[in-house]
PDB file of C-alpha atoms in Angstrom:
ATOM      1  CA  MET A   8       0.883 -11.920  19.775  1.00 36.00           C
ATOM      2  CA  THR A   9      -1.878  -9.548  19.294  1.00 36.00           C
ATOM      3  CA  ILE A  10      -1.786  -5.572  20.330  1.00 36.00           C
ATOM      4  CA  ALA A  11      -5.221  -4.566  20.386  1.00 36.00           C
ATOM      5  CA  VAL A  12      -5.209  -0.334  21.814  1.00 35.00           C
ATOM      6  CA  ALA A  13      -8.418   1.636  22.681  1.00 33.00           C
ATOM      7  CA  ARG A  14      -8.824   4.282  20.759  1.00 36.00           C
ATOM      8  CA  ALA A  15     -11.704   5.988  19.058  1.00 36.00           C
ATOM      9  CA  ARG A  16     -12.163   5.787  15.650  1.00 40.00           C
ATOM     10  CA  PRO A  17     -15.329   6.808  13.520  1.00 39.00           C
ATOM     11  CA  ASP A  18     -14.306   5.292  11.008  1.00 44.00           C
ATOM     12  CA  THR A  19     -13.708   1.658  11.933  1.00 40.00           C
ATOM     13  CA  ALA A  20     -16.618   0.542  10.829  1.00 38.00           C
ATOM     14  CA  ALA A  21     -16.327   1.492   7.276  1.00 41.00           C
ATOM     15  CA  ALA A  22     -12.995   0.595   6.827  1.00 44.00           C
ATOM     16  CA  THR A  23     -14.140  -2.977   8.199  1.00 45.00           C
ATOM     17  CA  SER A  24     -16.425  -3.710   5.710  1.00 46.00           C
ATOM     18  CA  SER A  25     -16.048  -6.288   3.501  1.00 59.00           C
ATOM     19  CA  HIS A  26     -16.404  -3.917   1.043  1.00 87.00           C
ATOM     20  CA  GLN A  27     -13.917  -3.120  -0.771  1.00 91.00           C
ATOM     21  CA  THR A  28     -13.168   0.216  -3.222  1.00 93.00           C
ATOM     22  CA  PRO A  29     -10.078   2.358  -4.460  1.00 96.00           C
ATOM     23  CA  LYS A  30     -11.648   5.141  -2.247  1.00 94.00           C
ATOM     24  CA  GLN A  31     -10.233   3.344   0.913  1.00 94.00           C
ATOM     25  CA  ASN A  32      -7.039   4.837  -0.622  1.00 95.00           C
ATOM     26  CA  GLN A  33      -6.378   8.536   0.442  1.00 92.00           C
ATOM     27  CA  ILE A  34      -4.649   8.925  -2.746  1.00 95.00           C
ATOM     28  CA  LEU A  35      -7.382   7.575  -5.309  1.00 97.00           C
ATOM     29  CA  ALA A  36      -9.787   9.180  -3.009  1.00 96.00           C
ATOM     30  CA  ALA A  37      -8.970  12.724  -3.722  1.00 96.00           C
ATOM     31  CA  LEU A  38      -8.925  12.268  -7.261  1.00 96.00           C
ATOM     32  CA  PRO A  39     -10.925  14.414  -9.488  1.00 96.00           C
ATOM     33  CA  ALA A  40     -14.516  12.571 -11.012  1.00 95.00           C
ATOM     34  CA  GLU A  41     -13.338  12.511 -14.793  1.00 93.00           C
ATOM     35  CA  GLU A  42      -9.559  11.309 -13.501  1.00 94.00           C
ATOM     36  CA  TYR A  43     -10.629   8.390 -11.241  1.00 96.00           C
ATOM     37  CA  ALA A  44     -12.791   7.237 -14.264  1.00 95.00           C
ATOM     38  CA  ARG A  45      -9.769   6.731 -16.322  1.00 94.00           C
ATOM     39  CA  LEU A  46      -7.532   5.017 -13.770  1.00 95.00           C
ATOM     40  CA  LEU A  47     -10.773   2.479 -12.720  1.00 96.00           C
ATOM     41  CA  PRO A  48     -10.569   0.196 -15.084  1.00 96.00           C
ATOM     42  CA  ASN A  49      -7.229  -0.389 -14.770  1.00 96.00           C
ATOM     43  CA  LEU A  50      -7.408  -0.811 -11.217  1.00 97.00           C
ATOM     44  CA  GLU A  51      -6.590  -4.228  -9.793  1.00 96.00           C
ATOM     45  CA  LEU A  52      -7.737  -5.163  -6.343  1.00 97.00           C
ATOM     46  CA  ILE A  53      -5.588  -8.050  -4.809  1.00 96.00           C
ATOM     47  CA  GLN A  54      -5.557  -9.545  -1.264  1.00 96.00           C
ATOM     48  CA  LEU A  55      -1.838  -9.240   0.067  1.00 94.00           C
ATOM     49  CA  PRO A  56      -1.337 -11.887   2.635  1.00 94.00           C
ATOM     50  CA  LEU A  57       1.132 -11.115   5.569  1.00 91.00           C
ATOM     51  CA  GLY A  58       5.478 -11.704   4.093  1.00 91.00           C
ATOM     52  CA  THR A  59       4.083 -11.039   0.700  1.00 94.00           C
ATOM     53  CA  VAL A  60       7.001  -9.186  -1.649  1.00 94.00           C
ATOM     54  CA  LEU A  61       6.130  -6.670  -3.959  1.00 94.00           C
ATOM     55  CA  TYR A  62       9.315  -6.016  -4.850  1.00 92.00           C
ATOM     56  CA  GLU A  63      12.847  -7.183  -4.785  1.00 89.00           C
ATOM     57  CA  PRO A  64      16.069  -4.424  -5.005  1.00 87.00           C
ATOM     58  CA  GLY A  65      17.202  -4.210  -8.496  1.00 86.00           C
ATOM     59  CA  VAL A  66      13.963  -6.416 -10.175  1.00 90.00           C
ATOM     60  CA  GLU A  67      12.156  -4.553 -12.644  1.00 90.00           C
ATOM     61  CA  MET A  68       9.298  -3.376 -10.866  1.00 91.00           C
ATOM     62  CA  ASP A  69       5.376  -4.061 -13.005  1.00 93.00           C
ATOM     63  CA  TYR A  70       2.722  -2.210 -10.977  1.00 95.00           C
ATOM     64  CA  VAL A  71       2.035   0.412  -8.307  1.00 95.00           C
ATOM     65  CA  TYR A  72       0.567   0.217  -5.482  1.00 96.00           C
ATOM     66  CA  PHE A  73      -2.409   2.221  -3.816  1.00 97.00           C
ATOM     67  CA  PRO A  74      -3.094  -0.420  -0.207  1.00 96.00           C
ATOM     68  CA  ILE A  75      -6.806   0.348   1.075  1.00 94.00           C
ATOM     69  CA  THR A  76      -6.240  -2.177   4.356  1.00 91.00           C
ATOM     70  CA  GLY A  77      -2.960  -3.333   5.994  1.00 87.00           C
ATOM     71  CA  ILE A  78       0.263  -2.510   6.088  1.00 89.00           C
ATOM     72  CA  ILE A  79       3.559  -1.853   3.489  1.00 92.00           C
ATOM     73  CA  SER A  80       6.790  -2.301   4.440  1.00 89.00           C
ATOM     74  CA  LEU A  81      10.329  -0.846   2.858  1.00 89.00           C
ATOM     75  CA  LEU A  82      13.102  -2.240   3.734  1.00 89.00           C
ATOM     76  CA  TYR A  83      16.716  -1.782   2.895  1.00 85.00           C
ATOM     77  CA  VAL A  84      18.589  -4.617   2.034  1.00 82.00           C
ATOM     78  CA  MET A  85      22.331  -5.154   2.897  1.00 83.00           C
ATOM     79  CA  GLN A  86      24.475  -7.663   1.181  1.00 83.00           C
ATOM     80  CA  ASN A  87      24.754 -10.149   3.366  1.00 88.00           C
ATOM     81  CA  GLY A  88      20.771 -10.395   3.749  1.00 79.00           C
ATOM     82  CA  ALA A  89      20.159  -8.380   6.400  1.00 81.00           C
ATOM     83  CA  SER A  90      17.480  -5.756   6.702  1.00 76.00           C
ATOM     84  CA  ALA A  91      16.327  -2.339   8.096  1.00 77.00           C
ATOM     85  CA  GLU A  92      13.047  -1.063   8.022  1.00 79.00           C
ATOM     86  CA  ILE A  93      12.957   2.200   6.084  1.00 84.00           C
ATOM     87  CA  ALA A  94       9.047   2.839   5.583  1.00 87.00           C
ATOM     88  CA  LEU A  95       5.501   2.165   5.804  1.00 89.00           C
ATOM     89  CA  THR A  96       2.424   2.687   3.660  1.00 91.00           C
ATOM     90  CA  GLY A  97      -1.185   2.007   4.189  1.00 91.00           C
ATOM     91  CA  ASN A  98      -4.014   3.708   2.913  1.00 92.00           C
ATOM     92  CA  GLU A  99      -3.047   7.072   2.905  1.00 91.00           C
ATOM     93  CA  GLY A 100      -0.137   6.627  -0.232  1.00 94.00           C
ATOM     94  CA  LEU A 101       1.263   4.115  -2.684  1.00 95.00           C
ATOM     95  CA  VAL A 102       4.133   1.869  -3.147  1.00 93.00           C
ATOM     96  CA  GLY A 103       6.363   1.977  -6.330  1.00 91.00           C
ATOM     97  CA  VAL A 104       7.402   5.713  -6.142  1.00 86.00           C
ATOM     98  CA  SER A 105      10.429   4.428  -8.503  1.00 81.00           C
ATOM     99  CA  LEU A 106       8.147   4.081 -11.605  1.00 81.00           C
ATOM    100  CA  PHE A 107       7.536   7.605 -11.831  1.00 83.00           C
ATOM    101  CA  MET A 108      10.773   9.165 -10.423  1.00 75.00           C
ATOM    102  CA  GLY A 109      12.515   7.695 -13.746  1.00 77.00           C
ATOM    103  CA  GLY A 110      13.427   4.171 -12.333  1.00 75.00           C
ATOM    104  CA  GLU A 111      12.096   0.524 -13.449  1.00 80.00           C
ATOM    105  CA  SER A 112      13.567  -0.960  -9.978  1.00 72.00           C
ATOM    106  CA  THR A 113      13.726  -0.133  -6.509  1.00 80.00           C
ATOM    107  CA  THR A 114      16.483  -0.190  -4.298  1.00 78.00           C
ATOM    108  CA  SER A 115      14.551  -1.117  -1.030  1.00 84.00           C
ATOM    109  CA  ARG A 116      12.153  -4.683  -0.756  1.00 91.00           C
ATOM    110  CA  ALA A 117       8.366  -3.756  -0.708  1.00 93.00           C
ATOM    111  CA  VAL A 118       6.536  -6.934   1.741  1.00 93.00           C
ATOM    112  CA  ALA A 119       3.331  -6.738   3.432  1.00 92.00           C
ATOM    113  CA  GLN A 120       3.719  -6.302   6.923  1.00 87.00           C
ATOM    114  CA  ASN A 121       0.127  -6.592   7.671  1.00 86.00           C
ATOM    115  CA  ALA A 122      -2.324  -8.384   5.677  1.00 89.00           C
ATOM    116  CA  GLY A 123      -4.346  -6.778   3.778  1.00 91.00           C
ATOM    117  CA  ALA A 124      -5.965  -5.839  -0.055  1.00 94.00           C
ATOM    118  CA  SER A 125      -4.559  -3.074  -2.403  1.00 95.00           C
ATOM    119  CA  TYR A 126      -5.222  -2.082  -5.981  1.00 97.00           C
ATOM    120  CA  ARG A 127      -2.706  -2.371  -8.357  1.00 96.00           C
ATOM    121  CA  LEU A 128      -1.575  -0.370 -11.510  1.00 96.00           C
ATOM    122  CA  LYS A 129       0.518  -1.472 -14.119  1.00 96.00           C
ATOM    123  CA  ALA A 130       3.723   0.553 -14.041  1.00 94.00           C
ATOM    124  CA  ASP A 131       2.733   1.394 -18.068  1.00 93.00           C
ATOM    125  CA  ILE A 132      -0.619   2.931 -17.256  1.00 94.00           C
ATOM    126  CA  LEU A 133       1.236   5.044 -14.243  1.00 93.00           C
ATOM    127  CA  ARG A 134       3.551   6.388 -16.193  1.00 92.00           C
ATOM    128  CA  ARG A 135       0.868   7.274 -18.878  1.00 92.00           C
ATOM    129  CA  GLU A 136      -1.310   9.219 -16.689  1.00 91.00           C
ATOM    130  CA  PHE A 137       2.107  11.127 -14.601  1.00 90.00           C
ATOM    131  CA  ALA A 138       2.580  11.971 -18.074  1.00 90.00           C
ATOM    132  CA  LEU A 139      -0.304  14.106 -17.961  1.00 90.00           C
ATOM    133  CA  GLY A 140       0.875  16.104 -14.934  1.00 90.00           C
ATOM    134  CA  GLY A 141      -2.541  16.614 -13.453  1.00 91.00           C
ATOM    135  CA  PRO A 142      -3.934  15.806 -10.259  1.00 93.00           C
ATOM    136  CA  LEU A 143      -2.505  12.129  -9.879  1.00 93.00           C
ATOM    137  CA  GLN A 144       1.220  12.982 -10.828  1.00 93.00           C
ATOM    138  CA  TYR A 145       0.568  16.198  -8.155  1.00 92.00           C
ATOM    139  CA  LEU A 146      -0.816  13.991  -5.287  1.00 93.00           C
ATOM    140  CA  ALA A 147       2.145  11.433  -6.124  1.00 92.00           C
ATOM    141  CA  LEU A 148       4.519  14.251  -5.425  1.00 91.00           C
ATOM    142  CA  ARG A 149       3.035  15.446  -2.532  1.00 92.00           C
ATOM    143  CA  TYR A 150       3.146  11.617  -1.056  1.00 90.00           C
ATOM    144  CA  THR A 151       6.798  10.871  -2.346  1.00 88.00           C
ATOM    145  CA  GLN A 152       7.609  14.228   0.011  1.00 88.00           C
ATOM    146  CA  ALA A 153       5.720  12.951   2.611  1.00 86.00           C
ATOM    147  CA  LEU A 154       7.626   9.368   2.617  1.00 81.00           C
ATOM    148  CA  MET A 155      11.108  11.239   2.249  1.00 82.00           C
ATOM    149  CA  THR A 156      10.030  13.150   5.593  1.00 82.00           C
ATOM    150  CA  GLN A 157       9.164   9.488   7.164  1.00 78.00           C
ATOM    151  CA  MET A 158      12.909   8.474   5.941  1.00 73.00           C
ATOM    152  CA  THR A 159      14.463  10.864   7.745  1.00 75.00           C
ATOM    153  CA  GLN A 160      12.547  11.177  10.515  1.00 72.00           C
ATOM    154  CA  THR A 161      13.217   6.955  10.979  1.00 68.00           C
ATOM    155  CA  ALA A 162      16.738   7.642  10.859  1.00 65.00           C
ATOM    156  CA  ALA A 163      16.740  10.023  13.300  1.00 63.00           C
ATOM    157  CA  CYS A 164      14.681   7.736  15.577  1.00 65.00           C
ATOM    158  CA  ASN A 165      16.839   4.612  14.647  1.00 61.00           C
ATOM    159  CA  ARG A 166      20.056   6.836  15.845  1.00 64.00           C
ATOM    160  CA  HIS A 167      18.689   9.126  18.780  1.00 67.00           C
ATOM    161  CA  HIS A 168      16.175   7.118  20.193  1.00 62.00           C
ATOM    162  CA  THR A 169      16.142   4.589  22.774  1.00 76.00           C
ATOM    163  CA  LEU A 170      14.564   0.806  22.129  1.00 72.00           C
ATOM    164  CA  ASP A 171      11.505   1.575  24.091  1.00 72.00           C
ATOM    165  CA  GLN A 172      11.351   5.057  22.302  1.00 69.00           C
ATOM    166  CA  GLN A 173      11.889   3.340  18.551  1.00 57.00           C
ATOM    167  CA  LEU A 174       9.257   0.739  19.162  1.00 62.00           C
ATOM    168  CA  CYS A 175       6.162   3.273  20.133  1.00 62.00           C
ATOM    169  CA  ARG A 176       6.826   5.210  16.904  1.00 61.00           C
ATOM    170  CA  TRP A 177       6.958   1.820  15.087  1.00 64.00           C
ATOM    171  CA  LEU A 178       3.375   0.689  16.787  1.00 63.00           C
ATOM    172  CA  LEU A 179       2.074   4.193  16.527  1.00 64.00           C
ATOM    173  CA  LEU A 180       2.987   4.424  12.372  1.00 63.00           C
ATOM    174  CA  SER A 181       1.537   0.884  12.602  1.00 64.00           C
ATOM    175  CA  LEU A 182      -1.749   1.859  13.950  1.00 58.00           C
ATOM    176  CA  ASP A 183      -2.039   4.922  12.347  1.00 63.00           C
ATOM    177  CA  ARG A 184      -2.234   2.753   8.580  1.00 66.00           C
ATOM    178  CA  LEU A 185      -4.395   0.225   9.979  1.00 64.00           C
ATOM    179  CA  PRO A 186      -8.724   0.463   9.561  1.00 64.00           C
ATOM    180  CA  VAL A 187      -8.960  -1.263  12.582  1.00 64.00           C
ATOM    181  CA  ASP A 188      -6.780  -0.717  16.982  1.00 66.00           C
ATOM    182  CA  GLU A 189      -5.713  -4.349  16.374  1.00 66.00           C
ATOM    183  CA  LEU A 190      -2.358  -5.059  15.090  1.00 60.00           C
ATOM    184  CA  THR A 191      -0.914  -8.364  14.767  1.00 59.00           C
ATOM    185  CA  MET A 192       2.609  -9.418  15.151  1.00 57.00           C
ATOM    186  CA  THR A 193       4.806 -12.570  14.947  1.00 57.00           C
ATOM    187  CA  GLN A 194       8.015 -12.860  16.991  1.00 51.00           C
TER     188      GLN A 194
END
């Protein structure tokens, strides 16, 4: 099923071009030139097909991911295998918050909800950069605050809104994170 939403986006042509750059991620784009130049040789572009699992609960995390296209879904997985989406991340953020918050693993699963590209950075390099206390640390912490806010809003929405309202919220969150106004979904 494909859902298309008509909405004017001045940046759509640039975002859908075949040229992919780390600066398509808003955190990496906001770094000062010196920090960006220091990270650049260590950033690896990867493609994330739909359904790619980046992390599993309790498994040591080797990378932090900076999506540039597509969406990464964070899921809380129950003991019986059922899961609930707790947050979405696109080019506005990063996936792997636990790595700079003192953990080696996470309690959630990270999976590509929409296929796309991402840059990844080895965990040890992220920790080294984070320890310097510069702009990357500041941006990562600000993003973490925004992610926590999104998780809080998701919990409240899931408890107090109708299914139609929940779907609308999810569609808007998803579309805000894509470079085009088309969302491809499977049943």
